[in-house]
Short mmCIF file of C-alpha atoms and ligand atoms in Angstrom, two decimals:
data_model
loop_
_atom_site.label_atom_id
_atom_site.label_comp_id
_atom_site.label_asym_id
_atom_site.label_seq_id
_atom_site.Cartn_x
_atom_site.Cartn_y
_atom_site.Cartn_z
CA MET Q 1 186.02 206.64 -124.00
CA ASN Q 2 189.48 205.09 -124.18
CA PHE Q 3 191.86 205.82 -121.36
CA SER Q 4 195.01 204.14 -120.27
CA ILE Q 5 196.06 203.22 -116.77
CA ASP Q 6 199.58 203.75 -115.59
CA PRO Q 7 200.83 200.17 -115.04
CA SER Q 8 202.63 201.25 -111.87
CA LEU Q 9 199.27 201.93 -110.17
CA PRO Q 10 197.93 199.30 -107.79
CA THR Q 11 195.23 196.97 -109.04
CA VAL Q 12 192.01 197.44 -107.13
CA ARG Q 13 188.61 195.95 -107.83
CA ARG Q 14 185.19 196.15 -106.26
CA GLY Q 15 185.42 192.43 -105.59
CA ASP Q 16 188.27 193.16 -103.14
CA PHE Q 17 185.67 194.73 -100.83
CA PRO Q 18 182.80 193.09 -98.95
CA ALA Q 19 179.64 192.55 -101.00
CA ASP Q 20 177.57 194.84 -98.75
CA PHE Q 21 180.03 197.74 -99.12
CA ARG Q 22 178.40 201.06 -100.08
CA TRP Q 23 179.69 202.74 -103.24
CA GLY Q 24 178.55 206.15 -104.30
CA CYS Q 25 179.25 209.80 -104.85
CA ALA Q 26 178.65 212.80 -102.61
CA THR Q 27 177.31 216.26 -103.36
CA ALA Q 28 175.99 219.24 -101.39
CA SER Q 29 172.86 221.30 -101.99
CA PHE Q 30 174.40 224.75 -102.38
CA GLN Q 31 177.15 223.44 -104.61
CA ILE Q 32 174.89 221.88 -107.24
CA GLU Q 33 171.23 222.84 -106.96
CA GLY Q 34 170.84 226.40 -108.25
CA GLY Q 35 167.10 227.19 -108.37
CA ALA Q 36 167.98 229.83 -105.81
CA HIS Q 37 164.67 231.65 -106.05
CA GLU Q 38 162.39 228.72 -106.71
CA GLY Q 39 160.01 226.70 -104.59
CA GLY Q 40 159.88 229.40 -101.92
CA ARG Q 41 163.54 228.93 -100.99
CA GLY Q 42 164.90 231.55 -98.59
CA GLU Q 43 168.29 233.21 -98.67
CA SER Q 44 171.23 231.27 -97.22
CA ILE Q 45 174.45 232.59 -95.78
CA TRP Q 46 176.23 231.37 -98.91
CA ASP Q 47 173.89 233.41 -101.13
CA ARG Q 48 174.71 236.50 -99.09
CA PHE Q 49 178.44 235.73 -98.89
CA SER Q 50 178.87 234.88 -102.58
CA HIS Q 51 176.98 238.00 -103.64
CA THR Q 52 179.28 240.14 -101.50
CA PRO Q 53 182.06 241.45 -103.77
CA GLY Q 54 185.48 239.97 -103.12
CA LYS Q 55 184.40 236.91 -101.17
CA VAL Q 56 184.34 234.27 -103.94
CA LYS Q 57 186.74 233.94 -106.89
CA ASN Q 58 185.47 235.57 -110.09
CA GLY Q 59 182.41 236.78 -108.20
CA ASP Q 60 180.81 233.35 -108.71
CA ASN Q 61 177.61 232.43 -106.86
CA GLY Q 62 175.22 229.50 -106.49
CA ASP Q 63 172.19 230.98 -108.29
CA VAL Q 64 172.36 228.38 -111.06
CA ALA Q 65 175.30 226.10 -110.13
CA CYS Q 66 174.74 222.74 -111.88
CA ASP Q 67 171.01 223.44 -112.19
CA HIS Q 68 170.49 220.15 -110.38
CA TYR Q 69 167.21 221.55 -109.05
CA HIS Q 70 165.82 220.99 -112.56
CA ARG Q 71 168.16 218.33 -113.90
CA TRP Q 72 168.10 215.90 -110.98
CA PRO Q 73 166.44 213.02 -112.90
CA GLN Q 74 169.28 213.08 -115.41
CA ASP Q 75 171.86 213.27 -112.61
CA LEU Q 76 170.32 210.29 -110.85
CA ASP Q 77 170.33 208.37 -114.13
CA LEU Q 78 174.04 209.11 -114.39
CA LEU Q 79 174.64 207.83 -110.87
CA GLN Q 80 172.68 204.70 -111.58
CA SER Q 81 174.62 204.12 -114.80
CA LEU Q 82 177.80 204.11 -112.73
CA GLY Q 83 176.65 201.03 -110.87
CA ALA Q 84 176.71 202.90 -107.56
CA ASN Q 85 174.43 201.69 -104.77
CA ALA Q 86 174.28 204.86 -102.63
CA TYR Q 87 174.20 208.64 -102.96
CA ARG Q 88 175.08 211.25 -100.37
CA PHE Q 89 173.39 214.63 -100.81
CA SER Q 90 172.42 217.46 -98.51
CA ILE Q 91 169.23 219.33 -97.81
CA ALA Q 92 169.10 223.10 -98.20
CA TRP Q 93 167.64 224.28 -94.91
CA PRO Q 94 166.30 227.50 -96.54
CA ARG Q 95 164.20 225.40 -98.93
CA ILE Q 96 162.49 223.83 -95.92
CA GLN Q 97 162.33 226.82 -93.57
CA PRO Q 98 163.16 230.01 -95.51
CA THR Q 99 163.89 231.94 -92.32
CA GLY Q 100 165.19 228.98 -90.34
CA ARG Q 101 162.13 228.72 -88.13
CA GLY Q 102 158.43 228.06 -88.37
CA ALA Q 103 156.33 225.94 -90.70
CA ALA Q 104 157.89 223.94 -93.51
CA VAL Q 105 157.51 224.96 -97.14
CA GLN Q 106 155.76 222.06 -98.85
CA ALA Q 107 157.49 222.68 -102.20
CA GLY Q 108 160.85 222.28 -100.50
CA LEU Q 109 159.89 219.00 -98.86
CA ASP Q 110 158.35 217.81 -102.13
CA PHE Q 111 161.58 218.46 -104.02
CA TYR Q 112 163.57 216.21 -101.70
CA SER Q 113 160.78 213.67 -101.48
CA ARG Q 114 160.83 213.28 -105.28
CA LEU Q 115 164.62 213.05 -105.20
CA VAL Q 116 164.46 210.28 -102.60
CA ASP Q 117 161.82 208.39 -104.59
CA GLY Q 118 163.99 208.80 -107.68
CA LEU Q 119 166.96 207.32 -105.84
CA LEU Q 120 165.01 204.36 -104.50
CA GLU Q 121 163.52 203.64 -107.92
CA ARG Q 122 167.07 203.47 -109.26
CA GLY Q 123 168.34 201.17 -106.52
CA LEU Q 124 170.38 203.91 -104.84
CA GLN Q 125 170.40 204.17 -101.04
CA PRO Q 126 169.84 207.78 -99.96
CA TRP Q 127 172.31 209.28 -97.48
CA VAL Q 128 171.11 212.66 -96.29
CA THR Q 129 173.32 215.35 -94.79
CA LEU Q 130 171.15 217.77 -92.84
CA TYR Q 131 173.66 220.61 -92.74
CA HIS Q 132 176.24 221.17 -95.44
CA TRP Q 133 176.79 224.87 -94.72
CA ASP Q 134 173.76 226.69 -96.19
CA LEU Q 135 172.27 228.22 -93.04
CA PRO Q 136 169.20 230.44 -93.55
CA GLN Q 137 170.45 234.03 -93.61
CA ALA Q 138 167.63 235.10 -91.28
CA LEU Q 139 169.12 232.87 -88.56
CA GLN Q 140 172.54 234.36 -89.22
CA ASP Q 141 171.02 237.79 -88.66
CA GLU Q 142 170.15 236.58 -85.15
CA GLY Q 143 173.67 235.30 -84.55
CA GLY Q 144 173.55 232.02 -86.47
CA TRP Q 145 175.68 229.27 -84.93
CA MET Q 146 177.22 231.83 -82.57
CA SER Q 147 173.90 231.88 -80.73
CA ARG Q 148 172.89 228.93 -78.55
CA ASP Q 149 169.41 229.21 -79.98
CA SER Q 150 170.79 227.62 -83.18
CA VAL Q 151 170.79 224.28 -81.37
CA ALA Q 152 167.03 224.38 -80.86
CA ARG Q 153 166.48 225.66 -84.41
CA PHE Q 154 168.50 222.76 -85.83
CA ALA Q 155 166.51 220.25 -83.77
CA ASP Q 156 163.23 221.69 -85.15
CA TYR Q 157 164.51 221.57 -88.70
CA THR Q 158 165.72 218.00 -88.17
CA ASP Q 159 162.30 217.08 -86.84
CA ILE Q 160 160.55 218.46 -89.92
CA VAL Q 161 162.87 216.76 -92.41
CA THR Q 162 163.04 213.39 -90.69
CA ARG Q 163 159.24 213.25 -90.33
CA ALA Q 164 158.88 213.93 -94.05
CA LEU Q 165 161.55 211.57 -95.36
CA GLY Q 166 162.20 209.12 -92.55
CA ASP Q 167 159.87 206.48 -93.98
CA ARG Q 168 162.32 206.13 -96.89
CA VAL Q 169 165.65 207.61 -95.77
CA LYS Q 170 167.44 205.59 -93.10
CA HIS Q 171 170.94 207.10 -93.24
CA TRP Q 172 171.29 210.54 -91.69
CA ILE Q 173 174.37 212.73 -91.29
CA THR Q 174 173.77 215.67 -88.98
CA HIS Q 175 176.71 217.91 -89.94
CA ASN Q 176 179.29 218.01 -92.67
CA GLU Q 177 182.74 219.07 -91.45
CA PRO Q 178 182.02 221.24 -88.41
CA PHE Q 179 185.68 222.32 -88.63
CA CYS Q 180 184.94 224.33 -91.77
CA THR Q 181 181.80 225.98 -90.43
CA ALA Q 182 183.49 226.91 -87.16
CA PHE Q 183 186.98 227.88 -88.24
CA LEU Q 184 186.87 228.73 -91.95
CA GLY Q 185 183.58 230.53 -91.40
CA HIS Q 186 184.20 232.21 -88.04
CA GLN Q 187 187.94 232.37 -87.33
CA HIS Q 188 189.52 232.87 -90.76
CA GLY Q 189 186.44 234.40 -92.37
CA VAL Q 190 187.06 232.77 -95.75
CA HIS Q 191 183.75 230.92 -95.75
CA ALA Q 192 180.27 232.24 -94.97
CA PRO Q 193 179.40 234.03 -92.78
CA GLY Q 194 182.89 235.57 -92.96
CA VAL Q 195 183.43 236.23 -89.23
CA LYS Q 196 187.01 236.54 -87.89
CA ASP Q 197 186.99 235.85 -84.19
CA LEU Q 198 188.56 232.80 -82.55
CA GLY Q 199 186.39 232.98 -79.43
CA LEU Q 200 183.22 233.04 -81.52
CA ALA Q 201 184.56 230.22 -83.70
CA MET Q 202 185.03 228.05 -80.61
CA GLN Q 203 181.50 228.82 -79.46
CA VAL Q 204 180.20 227.90 -82.93
CA HIS Q 205 182.19 224.68 -82.74
CA HIS Q 206 180.49 223.82 -79.46
CA HIS Q 207 177.01 224.67 -80.74
CA LEU Q 208 177.53 222.55 -83.85
CA LEU Q 209 178.49 219.50 -81.81
CA LEU Q 210 175.69 220.15 -79.35
CA SER Q 211 173.15 220.47 -82.16
CA HIS Q 212 174.42 217.15 -83.53
CA GLY Q 213 173.82 215.48 -80.16
CA ARG Q 214 170.43 217.15 -79.78
CA ALA Q 215 169.37 215.96 -83.25
CA LEU Q 216 170.20 212.29 -82.69
CA PRO Q 217 167.14 211.35 -80.58
CA VAL Q 218 164.94 213.43 -82.90
CA ILE Q 219 166.12 211.40 -85.88
CA ARG Q 220 165.66 208.13 -84.00
CA ALA Q 221 162.17 209.08 -82.85
CA ASN Q 222 161.02 209.81 -86.40
CA VAL Q 223 162.91 207.21 -88.40
CA PRO Q 224 162.32 203.52 -87.76
CA GLY Q 225 165.65 201.75 -88.19
CA ALA Q 226 167.63 204.99 -88.39
CA GLN Q 227 171.38 205.01 -88.84
CA ALA Q 228 172.61 208.40 -87.66
CA GLY Q 229 176.08 209.90 -87.51
CA ILE Q 230 178.25 212.91 -88.28
CA THR Q 231 180.87 213.64 -90.94
CA LEU Q 232 184.23 215.05 -89.88
CA SER Q 233 187.11 216.28 -92.02
CA LEU Q 234 190.14 214.64 -90.44
CA HIS Q 235 193.84 214.84 -91.22
CA PRO Q 236 196.79 212.65 -90.29
CA ILE Q 237 199.30 214.98 -88.64
CA SER Q 238 203.06 214.46 -88.37
CA PRO Q 239 205.87 216.60 -86.98
CA ALA Q 240 208.23 218.46 -89.34
CA SER Q 241 211.24 217.13 -87.40
CA ASP Q 242 212.13 214.94 -84.43
CA SER Q 243 212.68 217.95 -82.23
CA PRO Q 244 210.57 217.83 -79.05
CA ALA Q 245 209.15 221.25 -79.98
CA ASP Q 246 207.86 220.05 -83.36
CA VAL Q 247 206.60 216.77 -81.90
CA ALA Q 248 204.66 218.71 -79.26
CA ALA Q 249 203.37 221.11 -81.94
CA ALA Q 250 202.12 218.20 -84.05
CA HIS Q 251 200.23 216.89 -81.02
CA ARG Q 252 198.65 220.31 -80.44
CA HIS Q 253 197.73 220.60 -84.10
CA ASP Q 254 196.16 217.16 -83.99
CA GLY Q 255 194.22 218.53 -81.04
CA GLY Q 256 192.77 221.40 -83.08
CA ARG Q 257 192.16 219.39 -86.25
CA ASN Q 258 191.06 216.02 -84.93
CA ARG Q 259 190.77 215.54 -81.17
CA LEU Q 260 188.64 218.66 -80.67
CA PHE Q 261 185.93 216.74 -82.57
CA LEU Q 262 186.64 213.08 -81.93
CA ASP Q 263 187.18 213.34 -78.17
CA PRO Q 264 183.87 214.96 -77.19
CA LEU Q 265 181.92 212.80 -79.65
CA HIS Q 266 183.39 209.72 -77.97
CA GLY Q 267 182.63 210.79 -74.43
CA ARG Q 268 186.03 212.18 -73.49
CA GLY Q 269 185.11 215.85 -73.34
CA TYR Q 270 187.22 218.52 -75.00
CA PRO Q 271 190.95 217.73 -74.99
CA ALA Q 272 192.42 219.35 -71.88
CA ASP Q 273 195.66 220.40 -73.60
CA VAL Q 274 193.78 222.28 -76.32
CA ILE Q 275 191.36 223.93 -73.91
CA GLU Q 276 194.25 225.05 -71.72
CA ARG Q 277 196.02 226.64 -74.68
CA LEU Q 278 192.81 228.32 -75.83
CA GLY Q 279 192.52 230.04 -72.47
CA PRO Q 280 189.92 232.79 -72.80
CA PHE Q 281 188.85 231.49 -76.20
CA ALA Q 282 187.59 228.16 -74.82
CA PRO Q 283 183.85 227.65 -75.41
CA ARG Q 284 181.25 228.15 -72.72
CA VAL Q 285 179.90 224.71 -71.91
CA VAL Q 286 176.69 224.28 -69.93
CA ALA Q 287 176.27 221.31 -67.56
CA GLY Q 288 174.92 218.35 -69.53
CA ASP Q 289 176.21 219.56 -72.93
CA LEU Q 290 179.04 217.05 -73.08
CA ASP Q 291 176.66 214.18 -72.35
CA GLU Q 292 174.46 215.24 -75.24
CA ILE Q 293 177.42 215.54 -77.58
CA ALA Q 294 178.59 212.06 -76.59
CA ARG Q 295 175.34 210.32 -77.49
CA PRO Q 296 176.36 207.23 -79.45
CA CYS Q 297 176.30 207.35 -83.24
CA ASP Q 298 175.58 204.46 -85.58
CA PHE Q 299 178.52 205.34 -87.80
CA LEU Q 300 181.29 207.88 -88.22
CA GLY Q 301 181.67 209.68 -91.55
CA ILE Q 302 185.21 210.70 -92.46
CA ASN Q 303 186.18 213.07 -95.25
CA TYR Q 304 189.81 212.62 -96.22
CA TYR Q 305 191.71 214.95 -98.50
CA PHE Q 306 195.27 215.44 -97.22
CA PRO Q 307 197.68 215.08 -94.30
CA GLU Q 308 199.57 217.93 -92.62
CA VAL Q 309 203.20 218.23 -91.54
CA VAL Q 310 203.54 220.62 -88.63
CA ALA Q 311 206.23 222.69 -86.93
CA ASP Q 312 206.28 224.68 -83.71
CA ALA Q 313 205.45 228.32 -84.40
CA THR Q 314 206.05 229.66 -80.89
CA HIS Q 315 209.21 231.51 -81.91
CA ASP Q 316 208.13 232.50 -85.43
CA ALA Q 317 208.56 236.17 -86.20
CA GLY Q 318 205.18 237.83 -85.88
CA HIS Q 319 203.55 234.89 -84.14
CA ASP Q 320 200.56 236.24 -82.23
CA PRO Q 321 199.43 233.93 -79.40
CA LEU Q 322 196.09 235.72 -79.35
CA LYS Q 323 195.42 234.73 -82.97
CA ASP Q 324 197.07 231.31 -82.87
CA PRO Q 325 197.21 230.02 -79.31
CA LEU Q 326 198.14 226.52 -80.49
CA ALA Q 327 201.30 228.03 -82.08
CA THR Q 328 201.60 225.59 -84.97
CA ARG Q 329 202.66 226.10 -88.56
CA VAL Q 330 201.85 223.77 -91.46
CA VAL Q 331 205.07 223.15 -93.35
CA GLU Q 332 205.21 222.80 -97.13
CA VAL Q 333 206.82 219.50 -97.99
CA HIS Q 334 208.74 219.86 -101.24
CA GLY Q 335 208.65 217.36 -104.04
CA VAL Q 336 205.20 216.07 -103.12
CA GLU Q 337 202.53 215.58 -105.78
CA ARG Q 338 199.78 218.17 -105.38
CA THR Q 339 196.29 218.85 -106.67
CA ALA Q 340 195.42 222.15 -108.36
CA PHE Q 341 194.38 223.37 -104.90
CA GLY Q 342 197.93 222.69 -103.70
CA TRP Q 343 196.73 219.87 -101.43
CA PRO Q 344 199.36 217.11 -101.18
CA VAL Q 345 198.35 213.76 -102.67
CA VAL Q 346 199.11 211.13 -100.01
CA PRO Q 347 196.99 207.98 -100.33
CA GLU Q 348 198.83 206.23 -97.44
CA GLY Q 349 197.51 209.07 -95.29
CA LEU Q 350 194.04 207.60 -95.68
CA THR Q 351 195.16 204.20 -94.37
CA ALA Q 352 197.02 205.87 -91.52
CA LEU Q 353 194.05 208.05 -90.60
CA LEU Q 354 191.51 205.23 -90.66
CA THR Q 355 193.66 202.86 -88.62
CA ARG Q 356 194.39 205.60 -86.09
CA VAL Q 357 190.71 206.52 -85.66
CA ALA Q 358 189.72 202.85 -85.38
CA ARG Q 359 192.48 202.21 -82.82
CA ASP Q 360 191.99 205.31 -80.67
CA TYR Q 361 188.21 205.64 -80.77
CA ALA Q 362 186.81 202.24 -81.80
CA PRO Q 363 183.88 203.87 -83.60
CA PRO Q 364 181.02 201.85 -84.99
CA PRO Q 365 181.23 201.48 -88.78
CA ILE Q 366 183.23 204.12 -90.61
CA TYR Q 367 182.22 205.46 -94.00
CA ILE Q 368 184.46 207.59 -96.18
CA THR Q 369 181.85 210.22 -96.91
CA GLU Q 370 184.14 212.29 -99.17
CA ASN Q 371 187.45 211.81 -100.93
CA GLY Q 372 188.52 213.42 -104.17
CA SER Q 373 190.76 215.85 -105.98
CA THR Q 374 190.75 218.94 -108.16
CA PHE Q 375 192.78 219.35 -111.30
CA ASP Q 376 192.62 221.76 -114.22
CA ASP Q 377 190.54 219.55 -116.50
CA VAL Q 378 190.39 220.27 -120.20
CA MET Q 379 187.79 219.01 -122.61
CA LEU Q 380 189.57 217.77 -125.72
CA PRO Q 381 188.28 218.56 -129.23
CA ASP Q 382 186.78 215.06 -129.39
CA GLY Q 383 184.65 215.89 -126.35
CA THR Q 384 186.48 213.69 -123.85
CA VAL Q 385 188.11 214.69 -120.57
CA ASN Q 386 191.15 212.61 -119.79
CA ASP Q 387 191.69 213.46 -116.12
CA SER Q 388 194.53 211.00 -115.63
CA GLN Q 389 195.70 212.60 -112.37
CA ARG Q 390 192.26 212.31 -110.76
CA LEU Q 391 192.00 208.75 -112.02
CA SER Q 392 195.35 207.92 -110.47
CA TYR Q 393 194.27 209.64 -107.24
CA LEU Q 394 191.05 207.62 -107.13
CA ILE Q 395 192.72 204.27 -107.78
CA ARG Q 396 195.41 204.84 -105.16
CA HIS Q 397 192.94 206.02 -102.51
CA LEU Q 398 190.70 203.02 -103.09
CA ALA Q 399 193.73 200.77 -102.69
CA ALA Q 400 194.53 202.64 -99.47
CA ALA Q 401 190.97 202.07 -98.25
CA ARG Q 402 191.38 198.37 -99.01
CA ASP Q 403 194.61 198.36 -96.96
CA ALA Q 404 192.72 199.88 -94.02
CA LEU Q 405 190.08 197.20 -94.32
CA ALA Q 406 192.76 194.52 -94.34
CA ALA Q 407 194.18 196.10 -91.17
CA GLY Q 408 190.83 195.53 -89.45
CA VAL Q 409 189.20 198.97 -89.82
CA PRO Q 410 185.39 198.62 -89.82
CA LEU Q 411 185.07 200.49 -93.10
CA LYS Q 412 181.70 200.05 -94.80
CA GLY Q 413 181.51 202.48 -97.70
CA TYR Q 414 183.12 205.06 -99.95
CA PHE Q 415 181.59 208.18 -101.49
CA ALA Q 416 183.66 209.92 -104.15
CA TRP Q 417 183.71 213.71 -104.06
CA SER Q 418 182.11 214.58 -106.34
CA LEU Q 419 179.55 213.37 -108.83
CA LEU Q 420 179.71 216.69 -110.70
CA ASP Q 421 182.01 219.66 -111.03
CA ASN Q 422 180.32 222.26 -108.87
CA PHE Q 423 180.48 225.51 -106.89
CA GLU Q 424 183.60 224.99 -104.82
CA TRP Q 425 182.85 227.55 -102.09
CA ALA Q 426 185.34 230.43 -101.97
CA GLU Q 427 186.95 229.11 -105.17
CA GLY Q 428 183.72 229.35 -107.15
CA TYR Q 429 183.64 227.31 -110.36
CA LEU Q 430 187.41 227.48 -110.79
CA ARG Q 431 188.09 224.24 -108.95
CA ARG Q 432 186.65 221.13 -110.57
CA PHE Q 433 186.27 218.10 -108.29
CA GLY Q 434 183.82 216.06 -110.38
CA ILE Q 435 184.21 212.66 -111.95
CA THR Q 436 181.77 214.28 -114.38
CA TYR Q 437 182.71 217.43 -116.28
CA VAL Q 438 180.07 220.16 -116.26
CA ASP Q 439 180.00 222.83 -118.95
CA PHE Q 440 178.52 225.67 -116.91
CA GLN Q 441 177.34 227.49 -120.07
CA THR Q 442 175.31 224.62 -121.50
CA GLN Q 443 174.96 222.44 -118.36
CA GLN Q 444 176.12 219.49 -120.41
CA ARG Q 445 177.53 216.63 -118.30
CA THR Q 446 180.43 214.53 -119.63
CA LEU Q 447 181.85 211.62 -117.70
CA LYS Q 448 185.61 212.09 -117.29
CA ALA Q 449 188.09 209.20 -117.57
CA SER Q 450 187.93 208.88 -113.76
CA GLY Q 451 184.15 208.51 -114.03
CA HIS Q 452 184.45 205.86 -116.73
CA TRP Q 453 186.92 203.99 -114.57
CA TYR Q 454 184.70 204.32 -111.48
CA ARG Q 455 181.82 202.91 -113.52
CA GLN Q 456 183.84 199.86 -114.51
CA PHE Q 457 184.99 199.57 -110.91
CA CYS Q 458 181.45 199.77 -109.46
CA GLN Q 459 180.11 197.39 -112.08
CA ASP Q 460 183.11 195.16 -111.39
CA THR Q 461 183.90 194.97 -115.10
CA LEU Q 462 187.42 196.40 -115.01
CA PRO Q 463 189.61 194.66 -117.56
CA PRO Q 464 192.64 192.88 -116.13
CA GLN Q 465 195.50 195.34 -115.71
CA ALA Q 466 198.56 194.92 -117.92
C1 FCB E 501 185.03 219.48 -98.38
C2 FCB E 501 183.57 219.90 -98.46
C3 FCB E 501 182.96 219.71 -99.82
C4 FCB E 501 183.91 220.07 -100.92
C5 FCB E 501 185.26 219.38 -100.73
C6 FCB E 501 186.26 219.66 -101.81
O1 FCB E 501 185.65 220.17 -97.36
O2 FCB E 501 182.82 219.15 -97.54
O3 FCB E 501 181.78 220.45 -99.87
O4 FCB E 501 184.03 221.43 -101.02
O5 FCB E 501 185.80 219.76 -99.50
#
């Protein structure tokens, strides 16, 4: 299709990045697979949550989603046609262990085994996320991540999957965005399982990190040459004003958003200032847990979407220290470009975030495991989707990634979120994040302008910019 590029956008080309850089797209099992009742798959917490009235916009659910369970060969062809060299996807735990424990279902393992073979045949390096939020409901019924037993269950599941795929899959991500599981799922209740309890959310947070640490040696034992890490959603945080109260609030907010994850993973334990504020809500930590959590990773995955500007909420009317012990309020900055989700579009935030993480934590290689945007895409009568805002977002964020590289950040890859429009959690099918448009009635896939551009970028055939 023909699309035009705003001449004020930066010029960025694949050739600006190292030759061994990984380029791909990311997806997640529940968001694309469908096939909810096939291959012996058990119920997940997102099946239960999305089928509970009022939890997901328009009552949408993941029963069919993008029907990737049946259409995966076509989806992998699409990825290959982009010129990508990697693909990040997740495994649905309930396809492997329908109740979260016990013997593996062969049909579930076979599905992913075929997918992995399909990737390798197409020259695409598989990047597997073990947990992207679809916990078996049967485990939830026993307490899910709130129960310490979840750590052992996750290690067993990891053992099964890495034994089955580890001969071919070398890149393993234990968890995707523990922040969302812990706090969206257990404090705010807007994600599955819909619990609203800060103390439980903190315990979930701890169990997620512990299960990550427990899984690392399992992966390494089963996978010769394994590269194992975790994916965090991180945000650059700045104060709403120069006032000492806002500056202190921004630091606390950074504690809840970023340091609560980065510090323990890098051997520093939980940040003392955050734990002190949390008081009775602080997680119960057993001797030895922090050592397990701090086991070294081979890479750090970062998902970047937006920064946050933060003010002190201590004196806000109605502020309840029992609900919000950090006492911070995210401030709406006016006049900022936003996605259809309302997330501010700040490409420089990516450079700032990456340089900060590299400076403060000196992680091994960093991969951007997700970055993308949602806009209200329209298919034109000629069958094209000219998503110029997403295209502009993509170009500017790639230029920002290049800036981080130039500043010395050990950045090694970029995965666009997402290959396909998909089930966007509590927003259902309303929010489209794909570089490919999906007609959910016909399941037809149409590459959007951003996808066409990404193809030229990955193939390094972009025409010179005017
Ligand atoms: C991230 C999730 C991913 C997707 C994007 C938009 O938080 O990891 O599944 O929903 O946001």
